[in-house]
CSV table of C-alpha atoms in Angstrom, one decimal:
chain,number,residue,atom,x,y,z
A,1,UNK,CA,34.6,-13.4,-27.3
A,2,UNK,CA,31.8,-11.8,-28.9
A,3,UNK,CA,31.2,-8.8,-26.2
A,4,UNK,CA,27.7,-8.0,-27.7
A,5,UNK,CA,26.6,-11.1,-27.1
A,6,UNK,CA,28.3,-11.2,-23.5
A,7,UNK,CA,26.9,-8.2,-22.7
A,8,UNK,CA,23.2,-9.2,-23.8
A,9,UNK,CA,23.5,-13.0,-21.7
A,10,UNK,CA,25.0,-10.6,-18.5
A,11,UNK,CA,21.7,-8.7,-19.2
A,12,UNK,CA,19.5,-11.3,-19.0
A,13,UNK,CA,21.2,-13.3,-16.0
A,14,UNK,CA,20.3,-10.4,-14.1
A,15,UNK,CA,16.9,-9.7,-15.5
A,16,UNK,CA,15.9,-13.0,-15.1
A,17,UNK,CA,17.2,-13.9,-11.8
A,18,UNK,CA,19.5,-16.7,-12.2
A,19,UNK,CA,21.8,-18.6,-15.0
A,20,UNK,CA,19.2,-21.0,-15.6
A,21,UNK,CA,16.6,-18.8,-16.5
A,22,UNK,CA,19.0,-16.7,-18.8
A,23,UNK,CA,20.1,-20.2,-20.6
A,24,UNK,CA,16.1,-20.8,-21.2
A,25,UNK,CA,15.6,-17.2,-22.4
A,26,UNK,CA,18.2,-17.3,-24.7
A,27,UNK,CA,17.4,-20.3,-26.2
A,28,UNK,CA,20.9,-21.8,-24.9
A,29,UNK,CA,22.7,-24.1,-22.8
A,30,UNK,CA,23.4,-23.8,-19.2
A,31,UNK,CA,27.1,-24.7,-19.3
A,32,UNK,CA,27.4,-21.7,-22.3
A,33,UNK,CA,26.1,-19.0,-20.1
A,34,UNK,CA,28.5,-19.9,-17.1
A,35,UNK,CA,31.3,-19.6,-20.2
A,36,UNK,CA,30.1,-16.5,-21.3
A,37,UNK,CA,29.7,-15.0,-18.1
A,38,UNK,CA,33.1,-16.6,-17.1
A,39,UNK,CA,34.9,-15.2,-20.1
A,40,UNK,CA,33.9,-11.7,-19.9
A,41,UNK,CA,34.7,-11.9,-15.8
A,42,UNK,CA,38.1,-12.4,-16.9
A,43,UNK,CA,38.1,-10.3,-20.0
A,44,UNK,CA,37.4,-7.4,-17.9
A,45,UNK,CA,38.7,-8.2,-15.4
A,46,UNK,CA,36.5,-7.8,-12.3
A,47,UNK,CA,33.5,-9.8,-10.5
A,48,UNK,CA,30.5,-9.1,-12.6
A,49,UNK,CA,28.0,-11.2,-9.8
A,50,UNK,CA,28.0,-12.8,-6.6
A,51,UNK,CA,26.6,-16.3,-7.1
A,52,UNK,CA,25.0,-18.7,-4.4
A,53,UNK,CA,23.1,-21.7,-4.7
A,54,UNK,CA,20.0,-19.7,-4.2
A,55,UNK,CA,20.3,-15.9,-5.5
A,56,UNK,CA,22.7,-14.2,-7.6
A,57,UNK,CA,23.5,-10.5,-6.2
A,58,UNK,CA,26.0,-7.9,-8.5
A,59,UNK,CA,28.8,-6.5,-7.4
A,60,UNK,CA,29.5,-2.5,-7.3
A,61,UNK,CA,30.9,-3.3,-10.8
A,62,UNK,CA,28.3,-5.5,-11.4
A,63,UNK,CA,25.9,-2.3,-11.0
A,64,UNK,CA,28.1,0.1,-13.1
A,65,UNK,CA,28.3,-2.2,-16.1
A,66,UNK,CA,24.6,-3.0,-16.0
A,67,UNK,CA,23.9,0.5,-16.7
A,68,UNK,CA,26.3,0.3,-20.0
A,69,UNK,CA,25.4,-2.5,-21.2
A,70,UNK,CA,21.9,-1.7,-21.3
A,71,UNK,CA,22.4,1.5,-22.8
A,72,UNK,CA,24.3,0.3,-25.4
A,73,UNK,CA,21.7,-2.5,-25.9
A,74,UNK,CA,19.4,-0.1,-26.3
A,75,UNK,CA,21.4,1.6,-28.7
A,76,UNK,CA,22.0,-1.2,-30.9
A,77,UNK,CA,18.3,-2.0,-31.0
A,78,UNK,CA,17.1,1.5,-31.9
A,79,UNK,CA,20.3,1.9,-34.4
A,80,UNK,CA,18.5,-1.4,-36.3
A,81,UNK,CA,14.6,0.0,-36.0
A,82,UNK,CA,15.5,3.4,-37.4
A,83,UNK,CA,16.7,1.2,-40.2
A,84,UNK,CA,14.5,-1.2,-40.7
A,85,UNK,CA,11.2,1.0,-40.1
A,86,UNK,CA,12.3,4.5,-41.1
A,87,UNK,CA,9.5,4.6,-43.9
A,88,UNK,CA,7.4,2.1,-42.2
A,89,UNK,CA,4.5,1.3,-40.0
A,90,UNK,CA,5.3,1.6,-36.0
A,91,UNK,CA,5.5,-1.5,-34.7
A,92,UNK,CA,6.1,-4.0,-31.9
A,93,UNK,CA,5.2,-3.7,-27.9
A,94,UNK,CA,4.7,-0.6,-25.3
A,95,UNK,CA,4.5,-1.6,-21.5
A,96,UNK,CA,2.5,1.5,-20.0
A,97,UNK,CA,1.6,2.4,-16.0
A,98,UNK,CA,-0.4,4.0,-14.4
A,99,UNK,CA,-2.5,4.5,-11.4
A,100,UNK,CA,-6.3,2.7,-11.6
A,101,UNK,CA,-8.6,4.8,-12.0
A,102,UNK,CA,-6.7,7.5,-13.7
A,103,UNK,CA,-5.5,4.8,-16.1
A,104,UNK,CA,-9.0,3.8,-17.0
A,105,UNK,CA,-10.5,7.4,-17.3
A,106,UNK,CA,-7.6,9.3,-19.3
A,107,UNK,CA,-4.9,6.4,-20.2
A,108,UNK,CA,-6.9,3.7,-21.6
A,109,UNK,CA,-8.5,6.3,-24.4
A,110,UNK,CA,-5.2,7.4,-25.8
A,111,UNK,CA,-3.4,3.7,-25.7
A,112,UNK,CA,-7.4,2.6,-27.8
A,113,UNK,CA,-6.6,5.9,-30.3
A,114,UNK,CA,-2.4,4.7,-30.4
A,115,UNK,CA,-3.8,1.6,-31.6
A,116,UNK,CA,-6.1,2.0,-33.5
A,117,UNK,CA,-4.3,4.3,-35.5
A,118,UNK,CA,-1.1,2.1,-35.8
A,119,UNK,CA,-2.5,-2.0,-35.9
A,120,UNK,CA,1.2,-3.4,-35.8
A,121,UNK,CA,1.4,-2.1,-32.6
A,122,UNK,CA,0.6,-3.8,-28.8
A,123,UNK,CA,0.1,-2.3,-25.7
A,124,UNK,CA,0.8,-4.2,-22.3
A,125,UNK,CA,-1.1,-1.7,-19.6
A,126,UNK,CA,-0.2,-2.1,-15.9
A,127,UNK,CA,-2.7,-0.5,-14.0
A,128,UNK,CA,-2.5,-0.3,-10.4
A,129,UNK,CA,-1.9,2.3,-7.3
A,130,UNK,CA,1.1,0.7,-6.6
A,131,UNK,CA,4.1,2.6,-7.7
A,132,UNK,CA,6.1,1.0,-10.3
A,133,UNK,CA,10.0,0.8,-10.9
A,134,UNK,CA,10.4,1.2,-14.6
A,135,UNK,CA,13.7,-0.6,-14.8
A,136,UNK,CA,13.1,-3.7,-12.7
A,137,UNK,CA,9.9,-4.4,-14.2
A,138,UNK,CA,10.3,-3.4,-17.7
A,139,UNK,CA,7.8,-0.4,-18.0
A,140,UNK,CA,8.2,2.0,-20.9
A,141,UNK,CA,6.0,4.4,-20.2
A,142,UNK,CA,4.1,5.8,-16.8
A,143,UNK,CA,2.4,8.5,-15.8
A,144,UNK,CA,3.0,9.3,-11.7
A,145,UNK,CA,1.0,11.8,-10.2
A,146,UNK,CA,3.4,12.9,-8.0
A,147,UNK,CA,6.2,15.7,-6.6
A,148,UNK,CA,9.0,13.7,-8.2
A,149,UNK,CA,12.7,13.6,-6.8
A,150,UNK,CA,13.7,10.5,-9.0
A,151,UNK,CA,16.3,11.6,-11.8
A,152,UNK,CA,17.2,9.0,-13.2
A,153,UNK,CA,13.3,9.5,-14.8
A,154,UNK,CA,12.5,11.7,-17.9
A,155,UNK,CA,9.5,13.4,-16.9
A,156,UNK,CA,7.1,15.3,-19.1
A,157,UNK,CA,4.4,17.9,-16.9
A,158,UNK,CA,1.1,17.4,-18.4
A,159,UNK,CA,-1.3,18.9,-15.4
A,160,UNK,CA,-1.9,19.2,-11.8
A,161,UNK,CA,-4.5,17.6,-9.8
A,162,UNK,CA,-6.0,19.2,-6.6
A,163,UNK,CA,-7.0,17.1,-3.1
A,164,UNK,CA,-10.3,18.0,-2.5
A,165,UNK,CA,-12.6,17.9,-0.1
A,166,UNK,CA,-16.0,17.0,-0.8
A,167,UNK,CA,-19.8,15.3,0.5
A,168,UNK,CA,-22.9,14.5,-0.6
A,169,UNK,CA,-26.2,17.2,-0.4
A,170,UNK,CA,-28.0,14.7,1.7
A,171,UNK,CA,-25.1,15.0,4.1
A,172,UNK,CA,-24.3,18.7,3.9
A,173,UNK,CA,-28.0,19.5,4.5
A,174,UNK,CA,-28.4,17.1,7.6
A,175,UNK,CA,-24.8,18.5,9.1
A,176,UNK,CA,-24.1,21.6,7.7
A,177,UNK,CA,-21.1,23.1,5.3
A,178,UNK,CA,-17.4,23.5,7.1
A,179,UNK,CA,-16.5,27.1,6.4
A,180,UNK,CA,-12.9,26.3,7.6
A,181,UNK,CA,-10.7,23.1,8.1
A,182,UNK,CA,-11.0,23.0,11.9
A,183,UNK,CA,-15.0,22.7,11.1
A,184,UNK,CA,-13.7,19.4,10.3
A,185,UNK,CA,-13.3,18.3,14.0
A,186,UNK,CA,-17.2,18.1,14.1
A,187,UNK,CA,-17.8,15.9,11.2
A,188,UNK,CA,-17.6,12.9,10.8
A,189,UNK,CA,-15.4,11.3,7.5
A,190,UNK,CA,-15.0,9.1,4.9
A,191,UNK,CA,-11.2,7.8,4.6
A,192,UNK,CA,-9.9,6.8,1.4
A,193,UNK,CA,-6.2,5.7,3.2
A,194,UNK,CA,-4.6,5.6,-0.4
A,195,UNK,CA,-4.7,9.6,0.0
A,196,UNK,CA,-5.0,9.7,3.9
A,197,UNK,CA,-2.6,6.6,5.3
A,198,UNK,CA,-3.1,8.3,8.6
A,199,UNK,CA,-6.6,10.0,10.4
A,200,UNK,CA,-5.8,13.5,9.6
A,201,UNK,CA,-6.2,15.9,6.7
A,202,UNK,CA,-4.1,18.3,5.2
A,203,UNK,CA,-5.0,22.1,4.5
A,204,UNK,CA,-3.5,25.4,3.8
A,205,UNK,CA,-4.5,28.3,5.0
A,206,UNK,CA,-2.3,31.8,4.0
A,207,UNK,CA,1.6,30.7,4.0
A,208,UNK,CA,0.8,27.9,6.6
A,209,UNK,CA,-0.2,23.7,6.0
A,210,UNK,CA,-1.8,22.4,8.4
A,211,UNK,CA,-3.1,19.0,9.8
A,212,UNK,CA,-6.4,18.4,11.4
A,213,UNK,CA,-7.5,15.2,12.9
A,214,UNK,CA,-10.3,13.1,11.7
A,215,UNK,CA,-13.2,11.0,13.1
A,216,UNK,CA,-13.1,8.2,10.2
A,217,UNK,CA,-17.0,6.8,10.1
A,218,UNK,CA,-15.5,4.7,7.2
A,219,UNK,CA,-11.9,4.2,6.3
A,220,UNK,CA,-11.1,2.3,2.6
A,221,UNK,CA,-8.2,1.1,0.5
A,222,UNK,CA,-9.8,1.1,-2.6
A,223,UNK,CA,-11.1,4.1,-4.4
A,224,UNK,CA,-14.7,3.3,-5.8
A,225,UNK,CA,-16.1,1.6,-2.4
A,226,UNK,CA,-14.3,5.3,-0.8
A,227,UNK,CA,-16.3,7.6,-3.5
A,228,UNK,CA,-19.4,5.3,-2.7
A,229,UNK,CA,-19.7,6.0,1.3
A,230,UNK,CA,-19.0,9.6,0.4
A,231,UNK,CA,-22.1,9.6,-2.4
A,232,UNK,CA,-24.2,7.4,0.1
A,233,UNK,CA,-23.7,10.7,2.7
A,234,UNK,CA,-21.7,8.8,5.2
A,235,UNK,CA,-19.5,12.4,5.9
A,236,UNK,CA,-17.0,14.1,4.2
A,237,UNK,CA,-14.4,13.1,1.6
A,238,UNK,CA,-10.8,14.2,0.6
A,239,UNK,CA,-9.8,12.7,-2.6
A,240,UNK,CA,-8.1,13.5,-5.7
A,241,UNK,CA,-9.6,15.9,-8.1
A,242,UNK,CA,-9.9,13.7,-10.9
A,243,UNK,CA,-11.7,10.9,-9.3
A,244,UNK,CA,-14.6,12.9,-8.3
A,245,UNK,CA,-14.8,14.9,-11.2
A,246,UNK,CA,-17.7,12.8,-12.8
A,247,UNK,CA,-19.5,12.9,-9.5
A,248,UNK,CA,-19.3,16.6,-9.3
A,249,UNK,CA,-20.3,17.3,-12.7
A,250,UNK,CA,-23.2,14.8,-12.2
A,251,UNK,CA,-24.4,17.0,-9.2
A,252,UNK,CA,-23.5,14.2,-6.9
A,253,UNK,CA,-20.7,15.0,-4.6
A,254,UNK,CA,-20.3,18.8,-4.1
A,255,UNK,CA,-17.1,20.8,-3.0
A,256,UNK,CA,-16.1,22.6,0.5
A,257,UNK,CA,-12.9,24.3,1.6
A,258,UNK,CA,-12.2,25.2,-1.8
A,259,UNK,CA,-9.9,28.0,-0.8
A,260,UNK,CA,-8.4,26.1,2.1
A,261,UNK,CA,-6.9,23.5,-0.5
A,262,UNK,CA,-2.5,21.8,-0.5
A,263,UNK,CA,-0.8,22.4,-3.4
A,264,UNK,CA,-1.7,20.5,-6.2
A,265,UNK,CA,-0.2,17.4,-7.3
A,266,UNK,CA,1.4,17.5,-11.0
A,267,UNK,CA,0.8,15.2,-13.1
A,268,UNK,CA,3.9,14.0,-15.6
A,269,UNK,CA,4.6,11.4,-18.1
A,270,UNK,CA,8.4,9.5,-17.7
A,271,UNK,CA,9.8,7.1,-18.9
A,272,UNK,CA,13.8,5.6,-17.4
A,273,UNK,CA,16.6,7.8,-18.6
A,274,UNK,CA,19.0,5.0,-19.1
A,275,UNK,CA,16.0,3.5,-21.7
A,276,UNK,CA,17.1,4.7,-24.9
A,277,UNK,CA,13.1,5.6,-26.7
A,278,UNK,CA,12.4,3.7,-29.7
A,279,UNK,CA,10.5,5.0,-32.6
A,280,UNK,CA,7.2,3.7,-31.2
A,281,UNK,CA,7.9,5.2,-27.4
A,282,UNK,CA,8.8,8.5,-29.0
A,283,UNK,CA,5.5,8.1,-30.8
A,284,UNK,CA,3.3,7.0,-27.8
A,285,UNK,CA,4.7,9.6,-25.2
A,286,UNK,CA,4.3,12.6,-27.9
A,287,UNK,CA,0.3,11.6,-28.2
A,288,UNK,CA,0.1,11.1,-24.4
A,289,UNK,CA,1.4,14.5,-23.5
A,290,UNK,CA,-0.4,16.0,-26.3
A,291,UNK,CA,-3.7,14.3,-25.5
A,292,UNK,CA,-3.1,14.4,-21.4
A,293,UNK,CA,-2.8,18.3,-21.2
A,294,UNK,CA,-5.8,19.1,-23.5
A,295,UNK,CA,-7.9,17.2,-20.6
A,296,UNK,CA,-8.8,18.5,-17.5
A,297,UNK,CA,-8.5,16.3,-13.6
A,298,UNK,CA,-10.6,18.5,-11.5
């Protein structure tokens, strides 16, 4: 039995879902992946997968030699592009997440520079505000804005964004500035429930965080049409800092309760510890980290 090839088809049975899918992947019978599979089963003895007619599920061994083999996988693959590219050109495919509009704003012009600079190279961006799970879904590269407690990422710090709260002139003349978060009572409010999943918002004032309710004139899943009511004067705002930067620098949206602000939100890059980085990650990650912390979010 060749166990670097075992390991690769038990890799993709599980990536892909079934034995089926695997044998189509790999360019292969399906009576050779059940042998395969079979054979390494027995070789090591244990039950790799639980199989059904409809879903295949792994075992607690399953899970253990997943981990292995994709490491080693990894290894393998990086062990050949150090050799085969050491002198040359970076090459190949990135997949790289991140969250919409920060994506589009601070992502997008490093991945255009990346490629620009290195034309063997393709770049696969996923952007969208839901959070993605690097190993199921293949993802090289993120960048979560986030208090992280996942270690099984690598994450890189490359800023801090701050939840703001913020309205239009038109507004803040007609109803008047909040000196202090329980001025917020009186007002009424624009919801973006991406930050805000429930009628209240966050503040801290001394040592203390508090939470004051809400009256929600507007309330919005999706970021631009939440900005928009805000601009429009519809009431307050509490958003990220980065996605009203423009709008405050273009004199549209203005600031309150500065001093009454959370914590801020860091910002990191991370990739999957158990992902072994190619040349061309290593590459990518380096420039995002380098390029990410010379900008500023608020």
């Amino acid at each position: 039995m060749d166990k670097f090839s075992a390991m690769e088809t038990f890799v993709r049975i599980v990536e892909k879902g079934s034995l089926t899918a695997a044998a189509n992947a790999l360019d292969t019978s399906l009576p050779t992946v059940v042998r395969v599979l079979a054979s390494l089963e027995r070789h090591l003895g244990v039950k790799l997968l639980h199989r059904t007619t409809r879903r295949i599920r792994l075992t607690e061994e399953g899970v253990l030699y997943l981990e292995r083999s994709r490491a080693i996988l990894s290894a393998a693959h990086e062990a050949e592009e150090v050799l085969i590219s050491r002198e040359a050109e970076l090459r190949g495919n990135l997949t790289v997440g991140a969250a919409v509009l920060f994506g589009r704003r601070y992502v997008l012009p490093v991945v255009n520079d990346f490629l620009l600079r290195h034309p063997k190279m393709t770049v696969d961006l996923r952007f969208g505000d839901r959070v993605l799970n690097l190993d199921e879904e293949h993802v090289d590269v993120a960048i979560r804005i986030a208090h992280l407690k996942d270690s099984s990422l690598v994450a890189i710090p490359v800023g801090k964004v701050r939840r703001v709260i913020c309205a239009s002139d038109q507004y803040l003349r007609s109803n008047g500035t909040p000196k202090v978060p329980e001025d917020i009572r009186k007002h009424r409010c624009v919801r973006h429930t991406g930050l805000a999943p429930r009628s209240e918002w966050h503040f801290k004032i001394g040592r203390r965080n508090i939470s004051i309710p809400i009256t929600s004139r507007i309330s919005c899943n999706e970021i631009d049409s939440s900005l928009s009511g805000c601009v429009d004067g519809l009431g307050l705002g509490m958003f990220l800092s980065y996605q009203v930067a423009p709008l405050r620098k273009g004199g549209r949206l203005k600031y309150v309760l500065e001093q009454f602000e959370p914590e801020p939100i860091p910002v990191h890059v991370v990739y999957a510890r158990s992902s072994l980085p190619s040349n061309r990650m290593h590459a990518f990650v380096d420039e995002c980290v380098e390029k990410l912390r010379q900008m500023r979010f608020d």
